[in-house]
Short mmCIF file of C-alpha atoms and ligand atoms in Angstrom, two decimals:
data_model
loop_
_atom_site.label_atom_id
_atom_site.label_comp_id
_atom_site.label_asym_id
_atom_site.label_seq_id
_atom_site.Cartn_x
_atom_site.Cartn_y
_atom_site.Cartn_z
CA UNK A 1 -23.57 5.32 222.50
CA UNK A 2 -26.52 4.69 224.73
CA UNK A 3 -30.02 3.76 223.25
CA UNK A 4 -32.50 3.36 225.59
CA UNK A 5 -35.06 0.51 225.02
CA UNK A 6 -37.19 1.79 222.35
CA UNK A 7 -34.23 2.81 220.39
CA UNK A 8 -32.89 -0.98 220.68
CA UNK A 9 -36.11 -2.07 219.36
CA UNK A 10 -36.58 -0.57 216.65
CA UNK A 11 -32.85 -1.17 215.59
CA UNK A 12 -33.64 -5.12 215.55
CA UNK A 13 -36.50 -4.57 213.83
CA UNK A 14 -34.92 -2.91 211.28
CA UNK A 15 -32.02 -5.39 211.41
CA UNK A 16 -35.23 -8.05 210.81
CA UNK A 17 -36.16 -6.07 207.67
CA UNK A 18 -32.58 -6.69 206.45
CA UNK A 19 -32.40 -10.05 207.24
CA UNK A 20 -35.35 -11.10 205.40
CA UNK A 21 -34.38 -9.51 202.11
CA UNK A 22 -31.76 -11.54 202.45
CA UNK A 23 -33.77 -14.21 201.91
CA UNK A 24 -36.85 -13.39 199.97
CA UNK A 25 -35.40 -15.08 196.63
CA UNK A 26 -34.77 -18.21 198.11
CA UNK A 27 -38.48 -18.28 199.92
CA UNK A 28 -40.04 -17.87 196.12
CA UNK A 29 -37.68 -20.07 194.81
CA UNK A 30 -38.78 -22.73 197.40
CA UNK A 31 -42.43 -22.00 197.10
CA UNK A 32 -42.41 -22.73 193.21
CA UNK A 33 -40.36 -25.52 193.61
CA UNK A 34 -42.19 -27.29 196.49
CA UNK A 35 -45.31 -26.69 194.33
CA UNK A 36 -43.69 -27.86 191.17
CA UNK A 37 -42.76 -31.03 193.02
CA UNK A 38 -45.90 -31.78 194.42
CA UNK A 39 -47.51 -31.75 191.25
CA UNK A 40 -44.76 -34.38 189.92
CA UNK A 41 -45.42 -36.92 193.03
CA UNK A 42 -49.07 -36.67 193.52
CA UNK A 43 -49.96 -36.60 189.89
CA UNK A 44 -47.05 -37.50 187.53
CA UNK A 45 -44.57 -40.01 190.06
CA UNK A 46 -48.06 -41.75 191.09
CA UNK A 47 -48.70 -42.56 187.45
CA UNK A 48 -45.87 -43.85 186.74
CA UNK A 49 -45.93 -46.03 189.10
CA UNK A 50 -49.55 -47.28 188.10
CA UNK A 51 -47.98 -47.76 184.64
CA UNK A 52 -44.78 -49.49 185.91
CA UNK A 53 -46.65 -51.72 188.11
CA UNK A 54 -49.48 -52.48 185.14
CA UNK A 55 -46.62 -53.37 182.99
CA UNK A 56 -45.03 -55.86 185.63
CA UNK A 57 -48.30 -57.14 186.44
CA UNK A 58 -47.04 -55.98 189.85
CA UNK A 59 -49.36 -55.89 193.56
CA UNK A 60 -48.58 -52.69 195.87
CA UNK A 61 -46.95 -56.04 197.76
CA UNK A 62 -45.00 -56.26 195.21
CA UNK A 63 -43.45 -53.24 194.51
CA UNK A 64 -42.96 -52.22 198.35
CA UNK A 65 -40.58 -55.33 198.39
CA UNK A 66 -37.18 -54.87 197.59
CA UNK A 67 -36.49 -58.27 196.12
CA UNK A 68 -38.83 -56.98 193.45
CA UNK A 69 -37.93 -53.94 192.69
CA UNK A 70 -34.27 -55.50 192.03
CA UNK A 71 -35.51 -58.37 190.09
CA UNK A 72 -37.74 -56.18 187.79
CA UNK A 73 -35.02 -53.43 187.14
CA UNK A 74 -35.15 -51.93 183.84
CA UNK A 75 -32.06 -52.26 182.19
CA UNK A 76 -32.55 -52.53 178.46
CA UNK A 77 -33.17 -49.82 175.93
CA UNK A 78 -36.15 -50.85 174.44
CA UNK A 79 -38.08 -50.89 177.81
CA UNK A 80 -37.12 -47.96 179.00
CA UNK A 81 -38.53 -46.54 175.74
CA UNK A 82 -41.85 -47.67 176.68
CA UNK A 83 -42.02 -45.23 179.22
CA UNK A 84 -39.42 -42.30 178.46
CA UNK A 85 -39.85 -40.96 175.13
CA UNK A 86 -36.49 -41.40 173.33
CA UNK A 87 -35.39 -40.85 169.95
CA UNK A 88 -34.31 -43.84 167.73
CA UNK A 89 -30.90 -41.84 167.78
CA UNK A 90 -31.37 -41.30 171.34
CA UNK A 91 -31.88 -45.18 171.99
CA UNK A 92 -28.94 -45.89 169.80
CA UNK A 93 -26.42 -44.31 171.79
CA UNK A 94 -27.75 -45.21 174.84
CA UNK A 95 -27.77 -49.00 173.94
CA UNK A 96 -24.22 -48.22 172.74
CA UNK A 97 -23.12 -46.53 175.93
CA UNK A 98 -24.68 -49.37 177.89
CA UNK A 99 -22.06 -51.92 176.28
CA UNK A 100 -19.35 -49.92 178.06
CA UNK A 101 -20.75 -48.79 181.19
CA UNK A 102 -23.85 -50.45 182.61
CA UNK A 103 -27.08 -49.23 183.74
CA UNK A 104 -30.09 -49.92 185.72
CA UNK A 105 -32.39 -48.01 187.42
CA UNK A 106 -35.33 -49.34 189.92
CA UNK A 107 -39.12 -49.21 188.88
CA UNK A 108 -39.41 -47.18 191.88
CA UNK A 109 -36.68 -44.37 190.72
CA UNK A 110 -37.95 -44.57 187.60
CA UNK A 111 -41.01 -43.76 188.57
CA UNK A 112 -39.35 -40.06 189.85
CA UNK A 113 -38.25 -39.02 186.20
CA UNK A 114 -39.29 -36.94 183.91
CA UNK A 115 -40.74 -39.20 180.97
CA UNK A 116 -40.27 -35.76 178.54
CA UNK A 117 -37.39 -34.60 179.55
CA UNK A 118 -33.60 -36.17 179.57
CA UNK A 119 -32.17 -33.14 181.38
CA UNK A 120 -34.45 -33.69 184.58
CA UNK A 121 -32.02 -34.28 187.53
CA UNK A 122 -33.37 -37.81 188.49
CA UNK A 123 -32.87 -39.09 184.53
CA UNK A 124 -29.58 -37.72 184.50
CA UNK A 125 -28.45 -39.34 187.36
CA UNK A 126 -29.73 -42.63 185.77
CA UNK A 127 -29.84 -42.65 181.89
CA UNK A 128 -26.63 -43.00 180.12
CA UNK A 129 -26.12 -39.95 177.93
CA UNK A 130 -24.03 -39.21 174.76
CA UNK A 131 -21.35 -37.46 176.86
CA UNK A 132 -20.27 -40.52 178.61
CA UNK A 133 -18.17 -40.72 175.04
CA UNK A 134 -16.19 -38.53 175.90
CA UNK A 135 -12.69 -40.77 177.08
CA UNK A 136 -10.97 -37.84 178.95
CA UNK A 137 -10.01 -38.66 182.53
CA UNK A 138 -9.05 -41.50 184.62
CA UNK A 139 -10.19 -44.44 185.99
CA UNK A 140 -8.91 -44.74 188.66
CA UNK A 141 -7.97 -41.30 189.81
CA UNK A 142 -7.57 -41.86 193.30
CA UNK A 143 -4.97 -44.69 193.12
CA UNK A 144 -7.35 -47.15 195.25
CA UNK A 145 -5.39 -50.13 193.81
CA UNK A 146 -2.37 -48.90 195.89
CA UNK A 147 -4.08 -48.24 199.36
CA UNK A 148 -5.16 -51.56 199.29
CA UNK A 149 -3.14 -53.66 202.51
CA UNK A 150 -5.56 -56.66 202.46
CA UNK A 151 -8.72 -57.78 200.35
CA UNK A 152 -11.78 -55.96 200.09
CA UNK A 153 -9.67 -52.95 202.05
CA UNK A 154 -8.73 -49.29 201.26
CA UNK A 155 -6.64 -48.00 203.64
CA UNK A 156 -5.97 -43.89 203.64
CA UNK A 157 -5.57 -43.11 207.45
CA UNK A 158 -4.26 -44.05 210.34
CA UNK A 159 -7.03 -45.32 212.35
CA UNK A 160 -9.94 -45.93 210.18
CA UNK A 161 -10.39 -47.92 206.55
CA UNK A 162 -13.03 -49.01 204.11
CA UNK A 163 -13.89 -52.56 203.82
CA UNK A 164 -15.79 -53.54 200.13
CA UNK A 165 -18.01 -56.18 200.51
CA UNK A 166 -19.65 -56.40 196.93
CA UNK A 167 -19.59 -54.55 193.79
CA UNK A 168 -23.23 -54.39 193.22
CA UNK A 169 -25.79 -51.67 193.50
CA UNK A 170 -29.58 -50.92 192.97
CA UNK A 171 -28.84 -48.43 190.75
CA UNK A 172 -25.55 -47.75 189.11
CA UNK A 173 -25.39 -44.09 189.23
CA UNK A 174 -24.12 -42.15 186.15
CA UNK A 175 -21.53 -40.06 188.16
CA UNK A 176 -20.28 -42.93 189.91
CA UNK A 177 -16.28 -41.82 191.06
CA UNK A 178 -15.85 -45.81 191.17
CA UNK A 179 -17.37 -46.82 187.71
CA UNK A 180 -14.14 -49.14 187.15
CA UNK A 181 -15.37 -51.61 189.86
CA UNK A 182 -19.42 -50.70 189.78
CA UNK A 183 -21.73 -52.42 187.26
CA UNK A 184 -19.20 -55.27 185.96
CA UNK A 185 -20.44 -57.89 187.19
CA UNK A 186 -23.17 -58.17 190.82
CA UNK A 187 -19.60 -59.61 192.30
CA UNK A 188 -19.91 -59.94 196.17
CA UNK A 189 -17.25 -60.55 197.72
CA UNK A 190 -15.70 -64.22 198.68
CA UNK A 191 -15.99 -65.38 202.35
CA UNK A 192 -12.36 -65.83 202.25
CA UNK A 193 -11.80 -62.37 200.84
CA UNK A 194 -14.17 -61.02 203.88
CA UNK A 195 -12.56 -63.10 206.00
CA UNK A 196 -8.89 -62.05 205.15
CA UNK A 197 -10.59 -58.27 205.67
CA UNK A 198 -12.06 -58.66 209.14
CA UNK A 199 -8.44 -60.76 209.76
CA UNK A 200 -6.56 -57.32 208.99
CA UNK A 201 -8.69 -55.35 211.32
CA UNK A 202 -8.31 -57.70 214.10
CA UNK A 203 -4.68 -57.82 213.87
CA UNK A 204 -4.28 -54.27 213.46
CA UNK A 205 -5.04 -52.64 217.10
CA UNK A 206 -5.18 -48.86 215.84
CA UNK A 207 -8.02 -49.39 213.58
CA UNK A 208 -10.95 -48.01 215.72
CA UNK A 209 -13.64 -46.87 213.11
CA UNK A 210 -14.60 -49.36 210.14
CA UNK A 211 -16.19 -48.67 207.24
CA UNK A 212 -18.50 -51.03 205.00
CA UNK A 213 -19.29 -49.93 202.08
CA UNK A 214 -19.34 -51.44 198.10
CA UNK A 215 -20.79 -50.86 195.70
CA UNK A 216 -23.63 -50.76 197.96
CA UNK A 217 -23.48 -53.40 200.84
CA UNK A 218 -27.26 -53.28 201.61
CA UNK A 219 -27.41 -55.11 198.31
CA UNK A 220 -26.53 -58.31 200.36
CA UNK A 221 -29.14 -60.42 202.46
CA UNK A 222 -30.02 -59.58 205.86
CA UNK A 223 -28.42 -63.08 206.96
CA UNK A 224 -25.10 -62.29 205.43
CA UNK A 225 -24.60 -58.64 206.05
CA UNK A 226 -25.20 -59.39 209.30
CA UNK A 227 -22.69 -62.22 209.52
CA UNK A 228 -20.22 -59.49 208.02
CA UNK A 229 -21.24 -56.58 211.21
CA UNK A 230 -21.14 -59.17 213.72
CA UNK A 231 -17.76 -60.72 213.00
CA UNK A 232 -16.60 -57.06 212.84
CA UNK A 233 -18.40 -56.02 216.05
CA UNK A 234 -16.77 -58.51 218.10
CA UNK A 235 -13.01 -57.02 217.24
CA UNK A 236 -12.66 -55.30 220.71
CA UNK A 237 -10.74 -51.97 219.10
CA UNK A 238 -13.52 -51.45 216.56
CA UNK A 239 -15.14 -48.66 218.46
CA UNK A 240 -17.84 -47.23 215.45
CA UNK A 241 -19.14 -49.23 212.73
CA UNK A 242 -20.24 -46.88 209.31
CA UNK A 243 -22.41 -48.40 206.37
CA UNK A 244 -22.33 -46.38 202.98
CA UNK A 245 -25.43 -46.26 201.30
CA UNK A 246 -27.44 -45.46 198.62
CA UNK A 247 -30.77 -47.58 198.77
CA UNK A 248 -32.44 -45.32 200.85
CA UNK A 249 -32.42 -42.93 197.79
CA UNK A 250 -32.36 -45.60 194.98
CA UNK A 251 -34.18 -48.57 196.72
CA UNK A 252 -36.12 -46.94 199.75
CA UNK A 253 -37.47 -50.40 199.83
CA UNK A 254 -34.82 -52.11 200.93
CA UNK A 255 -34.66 -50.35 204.47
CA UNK A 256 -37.36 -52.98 206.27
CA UNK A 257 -38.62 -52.87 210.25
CA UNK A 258 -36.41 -56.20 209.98
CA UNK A 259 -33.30 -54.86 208.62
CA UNK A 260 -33.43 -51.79 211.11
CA UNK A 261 -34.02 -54.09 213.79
CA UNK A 262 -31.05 -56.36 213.28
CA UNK A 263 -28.98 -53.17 212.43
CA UNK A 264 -29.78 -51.69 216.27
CA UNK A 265 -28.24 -54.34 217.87
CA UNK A 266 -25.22 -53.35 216.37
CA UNK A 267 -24.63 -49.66 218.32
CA UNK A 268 -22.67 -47.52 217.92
CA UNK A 269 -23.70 -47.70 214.24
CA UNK A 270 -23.75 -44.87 211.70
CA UNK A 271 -25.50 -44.42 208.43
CA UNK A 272 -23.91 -42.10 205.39
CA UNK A 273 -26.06 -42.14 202.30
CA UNK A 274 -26.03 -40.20 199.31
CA UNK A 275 -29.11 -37.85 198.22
CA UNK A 276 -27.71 -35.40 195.67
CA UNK A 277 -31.33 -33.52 194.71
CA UNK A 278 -34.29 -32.61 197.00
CA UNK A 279 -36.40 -34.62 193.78
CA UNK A 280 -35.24 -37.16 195.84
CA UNK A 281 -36.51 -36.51 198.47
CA UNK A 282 -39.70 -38.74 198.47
CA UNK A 283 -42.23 -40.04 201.13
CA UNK A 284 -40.71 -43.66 200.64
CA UNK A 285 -36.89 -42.28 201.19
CA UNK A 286 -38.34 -40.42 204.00
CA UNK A 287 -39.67 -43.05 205.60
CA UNK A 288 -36.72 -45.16 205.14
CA UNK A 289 -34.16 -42.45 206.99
CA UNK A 290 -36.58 -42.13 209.62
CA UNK A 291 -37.30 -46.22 210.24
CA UNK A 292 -33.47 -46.11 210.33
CA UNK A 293 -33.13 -42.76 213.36
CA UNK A 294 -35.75 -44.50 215.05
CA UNK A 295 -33.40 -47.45 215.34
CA UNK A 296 -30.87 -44.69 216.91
CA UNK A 297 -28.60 -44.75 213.44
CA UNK A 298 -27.02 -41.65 212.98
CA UNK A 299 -27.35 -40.74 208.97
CA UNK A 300 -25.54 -38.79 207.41
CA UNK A 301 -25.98 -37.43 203.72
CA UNK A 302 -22.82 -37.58 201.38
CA UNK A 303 -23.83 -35.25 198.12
CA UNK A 304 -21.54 -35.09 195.08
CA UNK A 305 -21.18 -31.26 193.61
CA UNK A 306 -22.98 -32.43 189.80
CA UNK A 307 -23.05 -29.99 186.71
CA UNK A 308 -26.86 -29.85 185.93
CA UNK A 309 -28.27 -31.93 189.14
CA UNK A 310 -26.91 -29.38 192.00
CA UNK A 311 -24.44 -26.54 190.99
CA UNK A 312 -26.95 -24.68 192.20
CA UNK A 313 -27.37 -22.48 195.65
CA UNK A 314 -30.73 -22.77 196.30
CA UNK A 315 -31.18 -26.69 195.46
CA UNK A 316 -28.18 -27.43 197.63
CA UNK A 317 -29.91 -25.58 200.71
CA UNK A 318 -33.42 -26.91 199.84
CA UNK A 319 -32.04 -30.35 199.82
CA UNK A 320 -29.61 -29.92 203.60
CA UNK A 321 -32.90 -28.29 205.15
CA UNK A 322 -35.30 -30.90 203.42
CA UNK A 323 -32.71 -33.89 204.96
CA UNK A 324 -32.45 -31.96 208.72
CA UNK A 325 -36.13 -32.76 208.40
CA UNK A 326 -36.08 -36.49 207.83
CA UNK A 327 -33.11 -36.13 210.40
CA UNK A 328 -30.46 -36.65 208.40
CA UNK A 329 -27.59 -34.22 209.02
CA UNK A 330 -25.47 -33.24 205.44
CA UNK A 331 -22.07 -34.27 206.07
CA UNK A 332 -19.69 -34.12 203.30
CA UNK A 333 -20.13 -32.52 199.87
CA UNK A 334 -17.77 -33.76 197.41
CA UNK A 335 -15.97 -31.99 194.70
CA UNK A 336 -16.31 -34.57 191.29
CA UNK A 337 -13.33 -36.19 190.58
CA UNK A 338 -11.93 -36.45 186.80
CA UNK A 339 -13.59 -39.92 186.39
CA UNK A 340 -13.57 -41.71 182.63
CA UNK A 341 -17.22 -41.16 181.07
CA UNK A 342 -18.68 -38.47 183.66
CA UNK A 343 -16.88 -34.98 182.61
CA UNK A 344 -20.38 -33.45 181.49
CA UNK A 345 -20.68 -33.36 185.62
CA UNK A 346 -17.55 -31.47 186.30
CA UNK A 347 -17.66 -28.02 188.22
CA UNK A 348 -14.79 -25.57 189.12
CA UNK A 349 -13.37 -25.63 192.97
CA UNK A 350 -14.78 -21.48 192.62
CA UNK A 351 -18.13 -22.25 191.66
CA UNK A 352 -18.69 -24.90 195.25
CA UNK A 353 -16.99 -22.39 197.10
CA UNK A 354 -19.37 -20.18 195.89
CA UNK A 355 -22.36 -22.00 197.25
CA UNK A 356 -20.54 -22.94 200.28
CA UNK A 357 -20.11 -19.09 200.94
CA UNK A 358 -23.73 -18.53 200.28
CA UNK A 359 -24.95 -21.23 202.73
CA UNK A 360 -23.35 -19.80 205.72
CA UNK A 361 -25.44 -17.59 207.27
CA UNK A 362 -28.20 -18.41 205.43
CA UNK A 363 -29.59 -21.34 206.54
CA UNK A 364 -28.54 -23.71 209.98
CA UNK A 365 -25.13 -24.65 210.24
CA UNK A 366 -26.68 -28.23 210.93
CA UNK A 367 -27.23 -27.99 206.98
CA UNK A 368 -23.94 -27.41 206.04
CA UNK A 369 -21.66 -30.01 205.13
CA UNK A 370 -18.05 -30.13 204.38
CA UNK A 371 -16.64 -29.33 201.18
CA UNK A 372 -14.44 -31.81 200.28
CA UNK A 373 -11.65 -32.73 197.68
CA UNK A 374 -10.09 -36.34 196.85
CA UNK A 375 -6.54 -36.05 196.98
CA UNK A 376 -5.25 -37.98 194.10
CA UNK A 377 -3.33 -41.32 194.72
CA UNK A 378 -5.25 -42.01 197.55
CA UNK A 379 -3.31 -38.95 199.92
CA UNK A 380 -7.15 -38.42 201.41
CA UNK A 381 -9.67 -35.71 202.15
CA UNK A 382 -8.68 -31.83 201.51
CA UNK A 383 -11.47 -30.03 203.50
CA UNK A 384 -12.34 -26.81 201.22
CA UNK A 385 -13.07 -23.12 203.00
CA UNK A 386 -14.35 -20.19 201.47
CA UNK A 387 -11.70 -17.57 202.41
CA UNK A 388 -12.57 -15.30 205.78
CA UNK A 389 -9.49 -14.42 206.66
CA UNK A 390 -8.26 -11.11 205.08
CA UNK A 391 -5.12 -10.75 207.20
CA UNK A 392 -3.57 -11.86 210.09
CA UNK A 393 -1.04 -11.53 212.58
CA UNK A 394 0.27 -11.72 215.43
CA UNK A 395 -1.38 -9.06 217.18
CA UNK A 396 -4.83 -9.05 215.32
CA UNK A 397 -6.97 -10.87 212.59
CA UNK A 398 -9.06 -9.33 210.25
CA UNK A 399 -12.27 -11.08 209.10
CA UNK A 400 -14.99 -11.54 207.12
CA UNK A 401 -18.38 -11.70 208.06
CA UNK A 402 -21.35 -14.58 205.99
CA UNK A 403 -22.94 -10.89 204.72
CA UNK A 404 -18.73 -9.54 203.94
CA UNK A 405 -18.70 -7.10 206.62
CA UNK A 406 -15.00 -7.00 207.49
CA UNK A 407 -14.80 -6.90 211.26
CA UNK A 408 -11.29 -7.24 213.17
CA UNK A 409 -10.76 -9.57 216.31
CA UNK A 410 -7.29 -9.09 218.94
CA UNK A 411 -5.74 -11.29 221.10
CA UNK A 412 -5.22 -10.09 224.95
CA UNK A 413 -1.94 -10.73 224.70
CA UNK A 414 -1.19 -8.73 221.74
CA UNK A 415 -1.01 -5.25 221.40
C1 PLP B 501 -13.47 -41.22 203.12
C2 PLP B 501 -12.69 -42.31 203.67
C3 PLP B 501 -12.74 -42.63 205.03
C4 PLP B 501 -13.63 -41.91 206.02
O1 PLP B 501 -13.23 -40.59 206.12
P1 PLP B 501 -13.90 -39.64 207.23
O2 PLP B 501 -13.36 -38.28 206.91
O3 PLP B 501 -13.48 -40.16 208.55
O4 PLP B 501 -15.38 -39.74 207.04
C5 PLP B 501 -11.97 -43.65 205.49
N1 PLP B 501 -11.15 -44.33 204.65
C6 PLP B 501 -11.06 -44.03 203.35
C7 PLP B 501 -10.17 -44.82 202.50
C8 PLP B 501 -11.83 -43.02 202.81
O5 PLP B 501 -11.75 -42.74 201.52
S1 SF4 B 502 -24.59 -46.31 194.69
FE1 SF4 B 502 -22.53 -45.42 194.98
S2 SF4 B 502 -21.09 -47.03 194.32
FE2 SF4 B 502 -23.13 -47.56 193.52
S3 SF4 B 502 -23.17 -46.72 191.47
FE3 SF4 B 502 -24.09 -45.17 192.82
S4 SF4 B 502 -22.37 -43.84 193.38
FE4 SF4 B 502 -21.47 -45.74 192.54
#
């Protein structure tokens, strides 16, 4: 059929019509929730903070230095209940909880939650709650202990590996998947256990891509992380160094002019951190992801699928579009794993397919991650897909379109 110009035009504009009622929730839902969050950081966050700092006799010095904010972090009960309004039930159980998993959050992430309300995202993420009870699961339910060819490394692939260089963290995150080693003790790692690490690398030619990673290694000192990317560097088949992260969301603090300076000289470097709700999003985190692009570090964000935090559509996109604009690019989303103490987190493999399915098409593929799936005993990665493929052979495929249009491609050599 022919359509002359006017015809065409009108078609696309139609087509726009469509297009942005596909969309219209999402643009309310983002409009009350960007107003709703500007309320908590320019009126309640900043109070906090006033409070927190009050209370720790604290200068803005102070608290914009990370050494502080990890010497002052709150990790008792009755503390925390000078701030968040807890129960003397609710401070029971948590001071019972905290005997067998520890916590500790930051002044500065405390200063995000919700001083009413346990079942805000940010406390969750923090607070120990009743459900951590619960003993069904595993510790260890990726078999780490048996990937493990040297000290300090987990091995899964052929050509890349994990080196842990300390157990400790700013904040030791509720949903942790590696709880057994996080939060025992602030153990880093031995210089002979490094040592023995960056040993196996060198002597093992096909390793081209290392990963550093803890616990959280940007807990060490400038002086010594640096000794640890250096030695590493200088392996001539180490082609890309990775750091795993999570002070730019827990500890934004920590991410200096210094620290980005010494990390530059470094290249090729990448960053993978771990924001998991656009709450998180702050000025201060924002600042630190973009003190660490303007170094020229890739980042990339590494969310974890949470019941109550991010099962949701709309907060998953909100949070990939709000990191594309501190230019970090989402990179893997990871299904939970059956972890000891964190099953009040768990989703179904249909429910993030689900919001996979809804993201494409509906916001930049530079905002959509992988879906991803831990083997168990350590086997790696499973990449998850929604389904588009409704049948195929060898002369044809039949697809499915983002909106479920089913549309059918050939192949010139079939029929
Ligand atoms: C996740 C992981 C990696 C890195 O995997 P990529 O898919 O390359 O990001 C490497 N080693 C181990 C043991 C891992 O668990
Ligand atoms: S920062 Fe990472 S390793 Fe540390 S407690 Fe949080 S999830 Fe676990």
């Amino acid at each position: 059929m022919e359509h002359n110009m006017d015809e065409k035009r009108k078609i696309s504009l139609q087509r726009a019509d469509e297009l942005y009622n596909e969309i219209e929730d999402f643009l309310q839902f983002k409009e009350e929730f960007l107003r709703e969050t500007a309320k908590r950081r320019d009126i309640i966050s900043r109070q906090h903070k006033k409070e927190l700092m009050e209370y720790f006799g604290a200068s803005p010095e102070d608290w914009d230095d990370w050494h502080w904010q990890l010497k002052n972090r709150i990790s008792s009960v009755s503390t925390l209940g000078k701030f968040i309004r807890l129960s003397e039930k609710q401070q029971k159980t948590m001071a019972e909880i905290s005997k067998k998993y520890r916590w500790a959050t930051t002044p500065y992430y405390l200063s995000l939650m919700d001083y009413e309300d346990m079942s805000y995202p940010i406390n969750k993420m923090a607070l120990p709650s009743p459900e951590e009870n619960d003993a069904s699961g595993e510790l260890d339910p990726m078999g780490e202990e048996f990937t493990n060819p040297a000290p300090c490394i987990t091995r899964r692939y052929p050509n890349r590996l994990i080196v842990n260089v300390t157990s400790s963290c700013a904040m030791f995150c509720r949903h942790c998947q590696r709880r057994r080693l996080i939060g025992e003790s602030d153990r880093i790692e031995s210089e002979a256990n490094v040592s023995a690490a960056i040993e196996y690398i060198r002597n093992t030619r096909e390793i081209r891509d290392v990963l550093i990673t803890g616990g959280d290694p940007m807990m060490l000192p400038d002086e010594l992380l640096e000794k640890i990317i250096s030695r590493i560097r200088e392996i001539p088949h180490v082609e890309i160094i990775r750091i795993g992260t999570r002070v730019p969301v827990t500890m934004p603090q920590r991410i200096t002019p210094e620290l980005a300076e010494m990390l530059k000289k470094y290249h090729p470097l990448y960053i993978n951190t771990q924001f998991n709700h656009p709450g998180e999003l702050t000025e201060d985190a924002v600042r630190a992801c973009e003190r660490l692009a303007d170094a020229g570090i890739p980042i990339g964000n590494q969310m974890v699928f949470l019941k109550g935090i991010n099962n949701d559509k709309y907060i998953v996109q909100l949070l990939n579009e709000g990191l594309l604009k501190a230019r970090v690019r989402p990179y893997y989303i990871f299904h939970p794993k059956q972890v000891t103490g964190t099953k009040h987190f768990q989703i179904t493999v249909e429910e993030g397919l689900k919001i996979m399915e809804y993201l494409r098409g509906h916001t930049s593929g530079l905002a959509i991650p992988q879906y991803i799936v831990n083997a168990p005993n350590g086997y790696g990665k499973i990449p998850l897909l929604p389904n588009y493929i409704k049948e195929s052979d060898e002369s044809h495929a039949r697809l499915k379109t983002w909106e479920g249009r089913e549309v059918e491609i050939g192949y010139f050599d079939g029929q």
